Short mmCIF file of N, CA, C and O in Angstrom, two decimals:
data_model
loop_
_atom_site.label_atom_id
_atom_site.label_comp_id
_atom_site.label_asym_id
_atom_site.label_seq_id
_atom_site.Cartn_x
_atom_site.Cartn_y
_atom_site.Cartn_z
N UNK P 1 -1.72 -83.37 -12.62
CA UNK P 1 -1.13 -82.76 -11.43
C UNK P 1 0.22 -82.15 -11.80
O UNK P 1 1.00 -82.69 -12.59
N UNK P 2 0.47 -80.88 -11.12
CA UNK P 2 1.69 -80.12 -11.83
C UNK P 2 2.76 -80.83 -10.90
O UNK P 2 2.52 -81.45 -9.87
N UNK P 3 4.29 -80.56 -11.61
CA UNK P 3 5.23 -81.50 -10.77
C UNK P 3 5.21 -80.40 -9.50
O UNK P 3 4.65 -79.31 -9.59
N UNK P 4 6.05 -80.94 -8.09
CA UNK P 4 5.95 -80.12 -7.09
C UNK P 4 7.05 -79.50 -7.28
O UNK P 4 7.14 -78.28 -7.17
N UNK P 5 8.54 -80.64 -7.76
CA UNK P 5 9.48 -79.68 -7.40
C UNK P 5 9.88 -80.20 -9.51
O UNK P 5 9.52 -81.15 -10.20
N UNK P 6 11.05 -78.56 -9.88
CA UNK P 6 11.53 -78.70 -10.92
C UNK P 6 13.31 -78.33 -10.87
O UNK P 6 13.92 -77.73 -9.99
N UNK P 7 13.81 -78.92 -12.12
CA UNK P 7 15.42 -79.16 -12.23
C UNK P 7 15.40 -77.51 -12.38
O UNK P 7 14.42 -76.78 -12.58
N UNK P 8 16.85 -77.14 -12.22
CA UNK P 8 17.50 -76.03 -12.25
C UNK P 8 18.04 -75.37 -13.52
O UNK P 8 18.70 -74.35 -13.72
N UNK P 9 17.30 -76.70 -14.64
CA UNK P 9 17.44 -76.21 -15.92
C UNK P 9 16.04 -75.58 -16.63
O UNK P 9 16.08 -74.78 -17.56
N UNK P 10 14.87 -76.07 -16.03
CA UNK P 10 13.93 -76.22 -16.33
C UNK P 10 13.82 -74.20 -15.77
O UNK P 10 13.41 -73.25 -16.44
N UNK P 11 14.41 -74.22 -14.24
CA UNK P 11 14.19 -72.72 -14.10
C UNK P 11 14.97 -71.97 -14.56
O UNK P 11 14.42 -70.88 -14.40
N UNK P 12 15.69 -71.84 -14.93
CA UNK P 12 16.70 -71.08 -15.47
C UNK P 12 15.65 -70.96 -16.85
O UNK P 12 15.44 -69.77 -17.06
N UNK P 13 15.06 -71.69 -17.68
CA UNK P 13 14.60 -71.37 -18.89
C UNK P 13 13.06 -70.48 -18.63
O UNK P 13 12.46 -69.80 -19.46
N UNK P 14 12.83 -70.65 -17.72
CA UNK P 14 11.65 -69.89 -16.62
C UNK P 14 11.62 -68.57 -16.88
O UNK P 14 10.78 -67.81 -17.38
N UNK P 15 13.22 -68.38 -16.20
CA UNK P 15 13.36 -66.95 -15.43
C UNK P 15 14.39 -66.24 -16.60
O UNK P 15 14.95 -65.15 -16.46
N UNK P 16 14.49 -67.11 -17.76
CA UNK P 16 15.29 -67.03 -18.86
C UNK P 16 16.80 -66.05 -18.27
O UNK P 16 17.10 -64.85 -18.26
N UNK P 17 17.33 -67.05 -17.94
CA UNK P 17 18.57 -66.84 -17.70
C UNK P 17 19.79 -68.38 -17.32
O UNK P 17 19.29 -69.50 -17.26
N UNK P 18 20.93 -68.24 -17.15
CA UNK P 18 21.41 -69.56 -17.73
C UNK P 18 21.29 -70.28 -16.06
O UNK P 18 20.90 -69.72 -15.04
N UNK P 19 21.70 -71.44 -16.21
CA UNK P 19 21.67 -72.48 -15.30
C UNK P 19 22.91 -71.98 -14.49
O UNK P 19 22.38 -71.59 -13.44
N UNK P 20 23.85 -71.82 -14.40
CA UNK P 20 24.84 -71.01 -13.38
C UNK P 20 24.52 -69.84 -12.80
O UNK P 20 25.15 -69.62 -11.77
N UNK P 21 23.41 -68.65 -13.29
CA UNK P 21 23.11 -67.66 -12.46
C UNK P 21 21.96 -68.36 -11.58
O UNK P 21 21.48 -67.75 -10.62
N UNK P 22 21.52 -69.66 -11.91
CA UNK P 22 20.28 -70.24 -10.60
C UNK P 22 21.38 -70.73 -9.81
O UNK P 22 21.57 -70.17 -8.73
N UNK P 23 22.03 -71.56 -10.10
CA UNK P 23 23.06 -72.31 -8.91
C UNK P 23 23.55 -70.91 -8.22
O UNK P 23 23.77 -70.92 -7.01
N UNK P 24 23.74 -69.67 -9.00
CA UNK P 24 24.14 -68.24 -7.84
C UNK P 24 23.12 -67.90 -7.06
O UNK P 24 23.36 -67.33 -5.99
N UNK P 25 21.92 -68.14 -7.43
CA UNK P 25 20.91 -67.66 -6.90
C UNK P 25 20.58 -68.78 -5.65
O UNK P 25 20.09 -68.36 -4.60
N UNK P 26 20.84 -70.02 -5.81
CA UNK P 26 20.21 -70.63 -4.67
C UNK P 26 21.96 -70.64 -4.21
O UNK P 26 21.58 -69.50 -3.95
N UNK P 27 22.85 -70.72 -4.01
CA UNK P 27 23.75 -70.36 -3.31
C UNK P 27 23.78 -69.41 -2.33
O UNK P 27 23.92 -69.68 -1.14
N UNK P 28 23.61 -67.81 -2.95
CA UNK P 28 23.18 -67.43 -1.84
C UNK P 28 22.43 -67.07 -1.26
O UNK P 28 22.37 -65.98 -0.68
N UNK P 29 21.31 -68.34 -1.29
CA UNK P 29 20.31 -68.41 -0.59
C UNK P 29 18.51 -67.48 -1.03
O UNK P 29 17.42 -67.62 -0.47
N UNK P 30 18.78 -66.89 -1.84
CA UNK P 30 17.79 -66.17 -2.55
C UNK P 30 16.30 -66.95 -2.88
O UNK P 30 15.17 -66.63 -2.51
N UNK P 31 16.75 -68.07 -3.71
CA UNK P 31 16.15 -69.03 -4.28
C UNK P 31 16.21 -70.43 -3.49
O UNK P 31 16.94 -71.28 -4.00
N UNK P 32 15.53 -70.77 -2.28
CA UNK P 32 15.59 -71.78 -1.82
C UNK P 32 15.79 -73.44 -2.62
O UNK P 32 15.14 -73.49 -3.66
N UNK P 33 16.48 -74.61 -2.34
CA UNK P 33 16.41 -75.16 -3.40
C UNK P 33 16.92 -77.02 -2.26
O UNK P 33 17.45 -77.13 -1.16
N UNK P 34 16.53 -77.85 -3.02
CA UNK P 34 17.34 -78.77 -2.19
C UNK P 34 17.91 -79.69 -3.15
O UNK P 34 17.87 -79.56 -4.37
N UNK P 35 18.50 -80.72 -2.44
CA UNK P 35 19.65 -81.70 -3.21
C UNK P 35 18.98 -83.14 -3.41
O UNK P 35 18.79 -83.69 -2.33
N UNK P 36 18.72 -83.62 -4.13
CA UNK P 36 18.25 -85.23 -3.78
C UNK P 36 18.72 -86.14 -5.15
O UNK P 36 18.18 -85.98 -6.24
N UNK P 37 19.64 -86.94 -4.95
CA UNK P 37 20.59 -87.68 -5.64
C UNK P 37 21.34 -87.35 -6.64
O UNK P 37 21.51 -87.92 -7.71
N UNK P 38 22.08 -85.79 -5.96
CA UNK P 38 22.64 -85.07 -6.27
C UNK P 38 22.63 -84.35 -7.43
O UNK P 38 23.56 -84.20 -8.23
N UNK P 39 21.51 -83.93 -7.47
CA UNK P 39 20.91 -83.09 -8.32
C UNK P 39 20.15 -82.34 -7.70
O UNK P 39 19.54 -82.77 -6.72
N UNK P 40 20.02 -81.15 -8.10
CA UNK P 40 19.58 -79.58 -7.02
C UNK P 40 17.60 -79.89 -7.88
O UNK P 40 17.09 -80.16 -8.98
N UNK P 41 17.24 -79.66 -6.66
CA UNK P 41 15.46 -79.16 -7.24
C UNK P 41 15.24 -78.34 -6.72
O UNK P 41 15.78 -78.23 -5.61
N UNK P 42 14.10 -77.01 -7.29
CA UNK P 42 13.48 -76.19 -7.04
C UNK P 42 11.85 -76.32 -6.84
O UNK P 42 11.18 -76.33 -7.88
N UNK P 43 11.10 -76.42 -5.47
CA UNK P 43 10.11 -76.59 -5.61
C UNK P 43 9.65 -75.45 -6.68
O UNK P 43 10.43 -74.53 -6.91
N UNK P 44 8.70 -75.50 -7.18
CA UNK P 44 7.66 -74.76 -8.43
C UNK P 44 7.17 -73.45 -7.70
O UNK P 44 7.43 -72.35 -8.17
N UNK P 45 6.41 -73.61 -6.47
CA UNK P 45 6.05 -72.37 -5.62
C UNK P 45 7.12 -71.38 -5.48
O UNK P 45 7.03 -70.19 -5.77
N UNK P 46 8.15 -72.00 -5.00
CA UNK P 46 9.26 -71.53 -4.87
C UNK P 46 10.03 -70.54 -5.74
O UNK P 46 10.74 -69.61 -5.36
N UNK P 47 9.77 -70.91 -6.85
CA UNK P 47 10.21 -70.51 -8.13
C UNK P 47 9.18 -69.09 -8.35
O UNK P 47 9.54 -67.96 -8.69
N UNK P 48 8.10 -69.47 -8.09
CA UNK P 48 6.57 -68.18 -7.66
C UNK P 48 6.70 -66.83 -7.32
O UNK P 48 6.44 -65.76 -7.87
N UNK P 49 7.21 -67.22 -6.16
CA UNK P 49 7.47 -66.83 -4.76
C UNK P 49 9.17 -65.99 -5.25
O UNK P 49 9.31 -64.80 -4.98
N UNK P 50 9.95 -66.52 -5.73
CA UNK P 50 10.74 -65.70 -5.84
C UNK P 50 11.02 -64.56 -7.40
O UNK P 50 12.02 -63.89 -7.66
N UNK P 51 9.73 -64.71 -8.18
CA UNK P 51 9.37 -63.91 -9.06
C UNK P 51 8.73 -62.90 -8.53
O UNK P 51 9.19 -61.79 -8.79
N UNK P 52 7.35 -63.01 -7.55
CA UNK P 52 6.87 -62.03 -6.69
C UNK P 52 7.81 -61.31 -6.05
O UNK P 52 7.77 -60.10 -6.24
N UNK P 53 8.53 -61.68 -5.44
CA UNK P 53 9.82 -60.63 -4.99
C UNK P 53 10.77 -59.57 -5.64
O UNK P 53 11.21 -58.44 -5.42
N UNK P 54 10.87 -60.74 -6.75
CA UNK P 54 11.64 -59.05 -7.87
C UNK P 54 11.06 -58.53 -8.35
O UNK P 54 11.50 -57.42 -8.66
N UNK P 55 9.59 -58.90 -8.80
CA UNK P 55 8.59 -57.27 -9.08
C UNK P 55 8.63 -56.83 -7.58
O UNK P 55 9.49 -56.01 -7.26
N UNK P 56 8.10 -57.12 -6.99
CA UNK P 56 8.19 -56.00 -5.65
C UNK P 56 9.30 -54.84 -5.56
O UNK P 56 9.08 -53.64 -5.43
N UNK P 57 10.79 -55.61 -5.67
CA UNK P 57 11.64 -55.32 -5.66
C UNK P 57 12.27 -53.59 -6.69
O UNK P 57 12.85 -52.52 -6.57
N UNK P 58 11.31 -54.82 -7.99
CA UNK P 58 11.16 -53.88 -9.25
C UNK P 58 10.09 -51.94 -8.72
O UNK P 58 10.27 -50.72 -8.70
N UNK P 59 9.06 -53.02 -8.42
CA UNK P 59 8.20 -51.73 -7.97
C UNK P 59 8.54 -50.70 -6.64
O UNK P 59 7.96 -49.61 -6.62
N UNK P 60 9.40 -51.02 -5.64
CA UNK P 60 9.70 -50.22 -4.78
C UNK P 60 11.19 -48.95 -5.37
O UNK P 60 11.42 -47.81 -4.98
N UNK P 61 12.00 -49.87 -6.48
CA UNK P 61 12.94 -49.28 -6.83
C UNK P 61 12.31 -47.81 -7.49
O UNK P 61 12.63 -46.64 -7.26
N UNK P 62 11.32 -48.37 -8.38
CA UNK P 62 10.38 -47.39 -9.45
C UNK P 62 10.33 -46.41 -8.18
O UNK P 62 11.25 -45.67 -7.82
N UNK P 63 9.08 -46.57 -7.58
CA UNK P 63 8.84 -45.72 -6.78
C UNK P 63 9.49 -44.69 -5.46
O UNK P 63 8.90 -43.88 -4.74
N UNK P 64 11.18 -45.16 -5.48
CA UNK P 64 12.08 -44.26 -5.25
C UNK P 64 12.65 -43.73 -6.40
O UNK P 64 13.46 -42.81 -6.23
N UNK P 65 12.40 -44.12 -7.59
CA UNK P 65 13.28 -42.96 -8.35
C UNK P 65 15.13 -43.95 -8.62
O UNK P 65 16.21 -43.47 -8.95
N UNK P 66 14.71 -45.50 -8.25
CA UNK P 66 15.84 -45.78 -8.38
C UNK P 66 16.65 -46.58 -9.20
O UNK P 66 17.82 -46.84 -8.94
N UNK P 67 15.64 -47.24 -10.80
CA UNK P 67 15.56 -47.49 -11.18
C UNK P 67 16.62 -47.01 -12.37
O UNK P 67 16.18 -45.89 -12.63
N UNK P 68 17.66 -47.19 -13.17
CA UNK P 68 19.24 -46.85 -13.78
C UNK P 68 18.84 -47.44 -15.12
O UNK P 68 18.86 -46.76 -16.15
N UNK P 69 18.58 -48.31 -15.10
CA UNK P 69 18.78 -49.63 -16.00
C UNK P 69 18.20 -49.54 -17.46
O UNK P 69 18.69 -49.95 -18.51
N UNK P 70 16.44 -48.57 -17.14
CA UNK P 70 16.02 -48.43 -18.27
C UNK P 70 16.15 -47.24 -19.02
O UNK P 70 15.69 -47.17 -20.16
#
């Protein structure tokens, strides 16, 4: 059985980026996340769910023409 929820280190190596741009990300609120013995978890779906969004994100930019970066 896969875990439900994962540490904020575990996503950060995910979404390969460091553990302070996730604490930015669930700060403001982007990346839903909760606290339980004071340590932040990210359910796994969650983590899904907010990958589906930046391709979207990715693909609507494309398709205005708004894309800089590459």
């Amino acid at each position: 059985m896969a875990q439900r929820f994962v540490q904020i280190a575990d996503v950060a190596e995910t979404l390969n980026v460091s553990a302070r741009q996730v604490y930015g990300l669930v700060k403001s609120g982007e990346l839903p996340a909760i606290k339980i013995n004071n340590q932040w978890r990210v359910e796994a779906d969650e983590v899904e769910r907010y990958i589906e969004r930046q391709y979207e994100a990715t693909r609507n930019a494309v398709a205005a023409g708004q894309l800089e970066d590459l």
